[in-house]
PDB file of C-alpha atoms in Angstrom:
ATOM      1  CA  MET A   1       0.000   0.066   0.036  1.00 47.00           C
ATOM      2  CA  THR A   2       1.415   3.359  -0.796  1.00 56.00           C
ATOM      3  CA  GLY A   3       0.063   6.670   0.834  1.00 62.00           C
ATOM      4  CA  ALA A   4      -2.204   6.902   3.709  1.00 67.00           C
ATOM      5  CA  LEU A   5      -6.085   6.945   4.057  1.00 73.00           C
ATOM      6  CA  ALA A   6      -7.844   9.772   5.762  1.00 85.00           C
ATOM      7  CA  GLY A   7     -11.180   9.094   7.316  1.00 88.00           C
ATOM      8  CA  ILE A   8     -13.658   9.930  10.165  1.00 90.00           C
ATOM      9  CA  VAL A   9     -15.008   7.576  12.730  1.00 91.00           C
ATOM     10  CA  TYR A  10     -18.277   8.647  14.306  1.00 92.00           C
ATOM     11  CA  VAL A  11     -18.909   7.080  17.825  1.00 93.00           C
ATOM     12  CA  SER A  12     -22.145   6.804  19.745  1.00 91.00           C
ATOM     13  CA  PRO A  13     -21.808   9.107  22.969  1.00 91.00           C
ATOM     14  CA  GLU A  14     -23.900   6.645  24.965  1.00 89.00           C
ATOM     15  CA  SER A  15     -22.215   3.401  24.106  1.00 85.00           C
ATOM     16  CA  TYR A  16     -18.806   4.476  22.839  1.00 88.00           C
ATOM     17  CA  LEU A  17     -19.379   2.039  19.878  1.00 88.00           C
ATOM     18  CA  PRO A  18     -18.593   3.229  16.139  1.00 90.00           C
ATOM     19  CA  ILE A  19     -21.731   3.819  14.479  1.00 91.00           C
ATOM     20  CA  CYS A  20     -20.341   5.285  11.014  1.00 92.00           C
ATOM     21  CA  VAL A  21     -16.959   5.349   9.231  1.00 90.00           C
ATOM     22  CA  SER A  22     -16.212   7.708   6.407  1.00 91.00           C
ATOM     23  CA  ILE A  23     -13.178   7.358   4.101  1.00 88.00           C
ATOM     24  CA  LEU A  24     -12.322  10.618   2.471  1.00 85.00           C
ATOM     25  CA  GLY A  25     -11.221  10.820  -1.085  1.00 79.00           C
ATOM     26  CA  THR A  26     -12.699  10.425  -4.649  1.00 72.00           C
ATOM     27  CA  PRO A  27     -14.719   8.655  -4.401  1.00 81.00           C
ATOM     28  CA  GLY A  28     -15.675   8.742  -0.736  1.00 82.00           C
ATOM     29  CA  VAL A  29     -16.973   5.798   1.011  1.00 88.00           C
ATOM     30  CA  THR A  30     -19.220   5.769   4.043  1.00 90.00           C
ATOM     31  CA  SER A  31     -20.395   2.769   6.081  1.00 91.00           C
ATOM     32  CA  ASP A  32     -23.205   3.029   8.683  1.00 92.00           C
ATOM     33  CA  TRP A  33     -23.058   0.471  11.357  1.00 89.00           C
ATOM     34  CA  ARG A  34     -25.760  -1.074  13.565  1.00 89.00           C
ATOM     35  CA  TRP A  35     -25.569  -2.796  16.765  1.00 89.00           C
ATOM     36  CA  LEU A  36     -27.687  -5.613  18.129  1.00 89.00           C
ATOM     37  CA  PRO A  37     -28.907  -5.291  21.737  1.00 89.00           C
ATOM     38  CA  ALA A  38     -26.862  -7.224  24.108  1.00 87.00           C
ATOM     39  CA  THR A  39     -29.835  -9.803  25.013  1.00 93.00           C
ATOM     40  CA  PRO A  40     -29.075 -13.183  26.339  1.00 93.00           C
ATOM     41  CA  ALA A  41     -29.978 -14.626  22.967  1.00 93.00           C
ATOM     42  CA  ASN A  42     -27.564 -12.519  20.889  1.00 91.00           C
ATOM     43  CA  LEU A  43     -24.684 -12.806  23.328  1.00 90.00           C
ATOM     44  CA  ALA A  44     -24.837 -16.566  23.080  1.00 89.00           C
ATOM     45  CA  LYS A  45     -24.201 -16.244  19.460  1.00 87.00           C
ATOM     46  CA  LEU A  46     -20.673 -14.939  20.433  1.00 86.00           C
ATOM     47  CA  VAL A  47     -19.508 -18.203  21.934  1.00 83.00           C
ATOM     48  CA  THR A  48     -17.159 -20.142  19.662  1.00 82.00           C
ATOM     49  CA  GLN A  49     -17.072 -23.964  19.557  1.00 81.00           C
ATOM     50  CA  VAL A  50     -13.473 -25.122  19.241  1.00 81.00           C
ATOM     51  CA  PRO A  51     -13.249 -28.523  17.481  1.00 84.00           C
ATOM     52  CA  ALA A  52     -12.706 -31.376  19.948  1.00 86.00           C
ATOM     53  CA  GLY A  53      -9.169 -32.313  20.269  1.00 85.00           C
ATOM     54  CA  PHE A  54      -7.816 -28.824  19.544  1.00 83.00           C
ATOM     55  CA  ARG A  55      -5.621 -27.033  22.063  1.00 77.00           C
ATOM     56  CA  TYR A  56      -5.583 -23.364  23.004  1.00 74.00           C
ATOM     57  CA  VAL A  57      -2.316 -21.273  22.432  1.00 70.00           C
ATOM     58  CA  PRO A  58      -2.214 -18.562  24.870  1.00 68.00           C
ATOM     59  CA  PRO A  59      -1.719 -14.820  24.095  1.00 63.00           C
ATOM     60  CA  ALA A  60       1.515 -14.750  26.029  1.00 61.00           C
ATOM     61  CA  LYS A  61       2.920 -16.348  22.785  1.00 56.00           C
ATOM     62  CA  TRP A  62       1.542 -13.481  20.414  1.00 57.00           C
ATOM     63  CA  GLY A  63       3.366 -10.388  19.381  1.00 57.00           C
ATOM     64  CA  ARG A  64       2.072  -6.941  19.357  1.00 56.00           C
ATOM     65  CA  GLY A  65      -1.689  -6.009  19.008  1.00 57.00           C
ATOM     66  CA  GLY A  66      -2.883  -9.658  19.333  1.00 55.00           C
ATOM     67  CA  VAL A  67      -1.094 -10.508  15.938  1.00 55.00           C
ATOM     68  CA  PRO A  68       1.470 -13.308  16.225  1.00 52.00           C
ATOM     69  CA  ASP A  69       4.960 -11.941  15.774  1.00 54.00           C
ATOM     70  CA  PRO A  70       6.571 -13.543  13.849  1.00 56.00           C
ATOM     71  CA  LEU A  71       3.387 -14.981  11.966  1.00 52.00           C
ATOM     72  CA  PRO A  72       3.092 -18.552  13.014  1.00 52.00           C
ATOM     73  CA  GLN A  73       3.491 -21.478  10.679  1.00 54.00           C
ATOM     74  CA  GLU A  74       0.721 -23.258  12.453  1.00 51.00           C
ATOM     75  CA  PRO A  75      -2.881 -22.412  13.322  1.00 50.00           C
ATOM     76  CA  PHE A  76      -3.727 -20.823  16.845  1.00 55.00           C
ATOM     77  CA  PHE A  77      -5.655 -23.987  17.779  1.00 58.00           C
ATOM     78  CA  LEU A  78      -3.746 -27.238  17.081  1.00 53.00           C
ATOM     79  CA  PRO A  79      -4.997 -30.871  17.336  1.00 54.00           C
ATOM     80  CA  PRO A  80      -2.926 -32.949  19.906  1.00 57.00           C
ATOM     81  CA  SER A  81      -1.453 -34.902  16.954  1.00 58.00           C
ATOM     82  CA  ALA A  82       0.121 -31.592  15.686  1.00 51.00           C
ATOM     83  CA  ALA A  83       0.760 -29.868  19.074  1.00 46.00           C
ATOM     84  CA  THR A  84       4.239 -29.441  20.257  1.00 50.00           C
ATOM     85  CA  GLY A  85       5.195 -28.141  23.895  1.00 47.00           C
TER      86      GLY A  85
END
């Protein structure tokens, strides 16, 4: 990527969640966001089911910003047969 992007992020004063993002330029792009209410049914959809037999690699092994540094040659969740350590 060359150059930089300029934009504006609009944030809800009640929730502090982003509600609109505008990228400046020609042509400009605007994206409006809507958030579902935090009902038990909606929150239940956020739970991830990891396949049986996979192990968790803790964030302590990650780099800056939650991105592995350097990028791993293996997935974050490893089956027991592929796991080392």
